[in-house]
Amino acid sequence: MKLVRPYGDTLNDGAMQLSFTLPIPYGRKAKECAKLYLEKLGFKTADIVHMAELSEEFTFFIAYAKTDVSIDYDSVEYTPAIDKAMTMDEVNQFIKEKIKRKVVVIGATTGFDAHTVGIDAIMNMKGYNHHFGLERYPMIEALNMGAQVPNEKLIEMAKKINADAILISQVVTQKDAHIKNLTNFIELIEAENLRKRFILIVGGPRINNKLAVELGFDAGFGPGTYAEDVATFIVKKLYEKMINK
Amino acid sequence: MKTQRIKKTPLLGLDMKKIEKARELSNSITEKVQEYIDTHTTVTIERASLRLLGADGANSDGVPVPNLIVDKLKDKVGEGISKYYINALIKTGKTIDELNKDIADGFDISTLPMLEFEKIKEKADEIIKKLDEKLEKNISYRNQKLREYSQNEKRPLIYVIVATGNIYEDVKQARASALEGADIIAVIRTTAQSLLDYVPYGATTEGFGGTYATQENFRIMRKALDEVSEKVKRYIRLVNYCSGLCMPEIAAMGALERLDMMLNDSMYGILFRDINMYRTFTDQFFSRMINCRAQIIINTGEDNYLTTSDAIEKAHTVLTSQFINESFAHRAGMPDELIGLGHAFEMNPDIKNGFLLEFAQALMAREIFPKHPLKYMPPTKFMTGNIFKGYAMNTMFNFTAKATGQTIQLLGMLTEAIHTPYIQDRFLAIENALYVHNNMADFLNDIEIKKDGIMAKRARQVLDEAVELLEEVNRIGLFEAIERGMFADIKRPKDGGKGLDGVFEKKNDYYNPVEDYLKKKLNIIKVKSEKVRK
């Protein structure tokens, strides 16, 4: 058991900073209301340190509050998609030695989502923040189909180029559009009896491994992911599939 | 519209001859494309013309009246569709509203016998006259308000986006932003709208990542902004997205509902939405004529290049595109004061002296395009979930925008990488910008730039590279340059993309009273169709 609380300046003081808006007019009553609201959330003490009028009907608050709720760190179950990423060179070495052929990866931002920033960061030659993308990996053949690709088209192309892994990026998450789209993808691929043929990976700002696995994918990657994280997962999973055949 | 003029001498010491050369090259590049544009029309140009003549409404399945008309006359697009609508008005003796309703109910105007051309022309002139009055009224209202509140006009103008999907929720957020200090409200569109070959009808409350652009939504937001303008004593400008497959129709709706700015790029749709290049070039010209007539400032989309390409290596592609966009806009009659060229603050924040490079490029744009209402876009690519770091980056961006005399500044949101802005995100962004802009108000007038320092050298280098690229584009042609991926690292084949099946060669007897009116009014070229017509 390791019980922890947020840390401000003393161990387990439970101090947190918060900011939020309430749909109420600005004024002293608003401040009292915001404070009471935080107490209702279970905070023991709450200070509204700043408030601002956004319009006649909205007020913004910045608050510091303390909680005595704690959590047992040791009881947290967490399974990331990978333990530790290999470097680009290590990935290539792994493919050469163990898989012994080029690995084919296809990716797209699917549905109506028009954002290529995520898929580009992982796949494009240049990559992101000095982490090269999959196109740069000598032992990986990468095809980036861009954005607004229908699920059907992505599956069709994956079959055509005989992909080992399919990467899907989902950036727009308003009204859970990404969940619907990802569920639809899994349904389509299962309907064609192709689920086992591909390694399926999804990434995006609101994606994590747990959600992805729940939806039926092999892995999910959230913010801060680089190409080598994804590549590591793909090659290890592919190797695992090969030896279990 | 009032725009900022840089009164002082340029600071970067750019070679004026090179700038002139870049303009000549751009002119030559767009001339070849214009030959194509002048001899073609598209389904959306015809629908936009119908809208300006009065076609409006939708059938019970939501198919808009302009689409119902054009779909029935698909084989006549090369002759111009407007004459069929005008013919129906005369033949049926109905009012525009009555005819629209009948068409929505299934009435097919393509079956009516055609009157002689003189009768149609006469009726067209009558409608065009009313259209002209309506547009003039919108312009004079805007100008009167701008004059009335001119003492409160800021530079840069503060531009924020609302994007809830629900127009009524958008109104609340827009109103709050205006009260906090925003000058410009853009209602971002739902993600899929650019690929729809029709404009949805009526007020909408559902959308993903944005709100449908419909004429009714324009009206609702316009009314709300006019009301809040009275309260804040600033004329709050309204923006929408004149892009995608219905570019000219959005322009038509914006002109009628008094929008003030439109995102309107000559190449954005080709590169980032995979819309066919012939379609886009033809559509952008017509939409720009409408925007020009309505005195709507266009915002070009060069900032997008840097989301797919590196902001340092590819800075010159932004400048190249600005020159090309400028030249296309001039061809559509636009004065510099309406051409809001885009650029962005998108360098990796870890780069040493990155700020100096950003500053140099922003000032370079200002000095090369002194009269243009430049639109400066915020960091997006290197924004992360670290909202505190993001807020600091936005402060640097606010500094650069003010210090280099930008006209329009789209504010960065600290939650850029997380979600469409919450109401307080916008508030914090505006508070930051107001603080920085005021705190360094006269900075630009108080500095000189070292002649051979990092900044002056950087600006010279970008201009040199842009001229080289323009030379190359001019040599191979713009169509070919896009095929080769010379912009934004994205390759688009000439015959690929969406919407090519909606492009038609104009026949000898092509007649479009709206086009004739716009060209005449904007003094573009002599209306040649007068001669050709029998």
CSV table of C-alpha atoms in Angstrom, one decimal, chain B residues 14 19 22-23 25-27 29-30 264-267 271 288 298-306 314-330 336 339-345 360-370 372-377 406 462-463 466 469-470 478 487:
chain,number,residue,atom,x,y,z
B,14,LEU,CA,14.9,44.0,-48.7
B,19,ILE,CA,10.1,42.0,-54.8
B,22,ALA,CA,8.6,38.1,-57.7
B,23,ARG,CA,5.4,40.0,-58.6
B,25,LEU,CA,6.8,36.1,-62.1
B,26,SER,CA,3.6,35.5,-60.2
B,27,ASN,CA,1.7,37.5,-62.7
B,29,ILE,CA,2.3,32.1,-63.5
B,30,THR,CA,-1.3,33.1,-62.9
B,264,ASN,CA,-10.4,32.1,-49.4
B,265,ASP,CA,-7.3,30.6,-50.8
B,266,SER,CA,-6.5,29.8,-54.4
B,267,MET,CA,-4.7,26.5,-53.7
B,271,LEU,CA,-3.6,20.7,-51.4
B,288,ARG,CA,-13.1,36.4,-55.2
B,298,ILE,CA,-10.2,37.4,-48.0
B,299,ASN,CA,-7.8,35.4,-45.7
B,300,THR,CA,-5.4,33.1,-47.6
B,301,GLY,CA,-4.3,29.9,-46.0
B,302,GLU,CA,-0.5,29.8,-46.3
B,303,ASP,CA,-0.2,29.1,-42.5
B,304,ASN,CA,-1.4,25.5,-43.4
B,305,TYR,CA,1.8,24.8,-45.3
B,306,LEU,CA,3.8,24.9,-42.2
B,314,LYS,CA,9.9,25.8,-46.2
B,315,ALA,CA,9.3,29.5,-45.2
B,316,HIS,CA,9.9,30.5,-48.8
B,317,THR,CA,7.0,28.4,-50.0
B,318,VAL,CA,4.7,30.6,-47.8
B,319,LEU,CA,6.0,33.7,-49.5
B,320,THR,CA,5.8,32.2,-52.9
B,321,SER,CA,2.2,31.2,-52.3
B,322,GLN,CA,1.5,34.7,-51.0
B,323,PHE,CA,2.7,36.2,-54.2
B,324,ILE,CA,0.6,33.8,-56.2
B,325,ASN,CA,-2.5,34.4,-54.1
B,326,GLU,CA,-2.0,38.1,-54.5
B,327,SER,CA,-1.8,37.9,-58.2
B,328,PHE,CA,-4.9,35.7,-58.5
B,329,ALA,CA,-6.8,38.2,-56.2
B,330,HIS,CA,-5.7,41.1,-58.4
B,336,ASP,CA,-4.5,45.1,-51.9
B,339,ILE,CA,-6.1,40.7,-49.7
B,340,GLY,CA,-5.4,39.3,-46.3
B,341,LEU,CA,-2.4,37.1,-47.0
B,342,GLY,CA,-1.8,34.4,-44.4
B,343,HIS,CA,1.4,33.3,-42.5
B,344,ALA,CA,2.1,31.7,-39.2
B,345,PHE,CA,4.3,31.4,-36.1
B,360,ALA,CA,12.2,38.4,-39.4
B,361,GLN,CA,9.6,36.5,-41.4
B,362,ALA,CA,6.6,38.3,-40.0
B,363,LEU,CA,8.3,41.7,-40.6
B,364,MET,CA,9.3,40.6,-44.1
B,365,ALA,CA,5.6,39.8,-44.9
B,366,ARG,CA,4.6,43.2,-43.6
B,367,GLU,CA,7.2,45.0,-45.6
B,368,ILE,CA,6.6,43.1,-48.9
B,369,PHE,CA,2.8,43.5,-48.5
B,370,PRO,CA,2.5,46.9,-46.9
B,372,HIS,CA,-2.5,44.1,-47.2
B,373,PRO,CA,-4.5,43.2,-44.1
B,374,LEU,CA,-2.1,40.4,-43.2
B,375,LYS,CA,-3.4,37.6,-41.2
B,376,TYR,CA,-1.0,36.0,-38.7
B,377,MET,CA,-1.7,32.6,-37.4
B,406,GLN,CA,0.2,42.5,-38.4
B,462,VAL,CA,13.6,33.7,-47.7
B,463,LEU,CA,12.9,36.3,-50.4
B,466,ALA,CA,10.9,32.5,-53.0
B,469,LEU,CA,10.9,28.9,-56.5
B,470,LEU,CA,8.7,31.3,-58.5
B,478,LEU,CA,1.5,26.0,-61.7
B,487,PHE,CA,3.7,23.4,-52.1
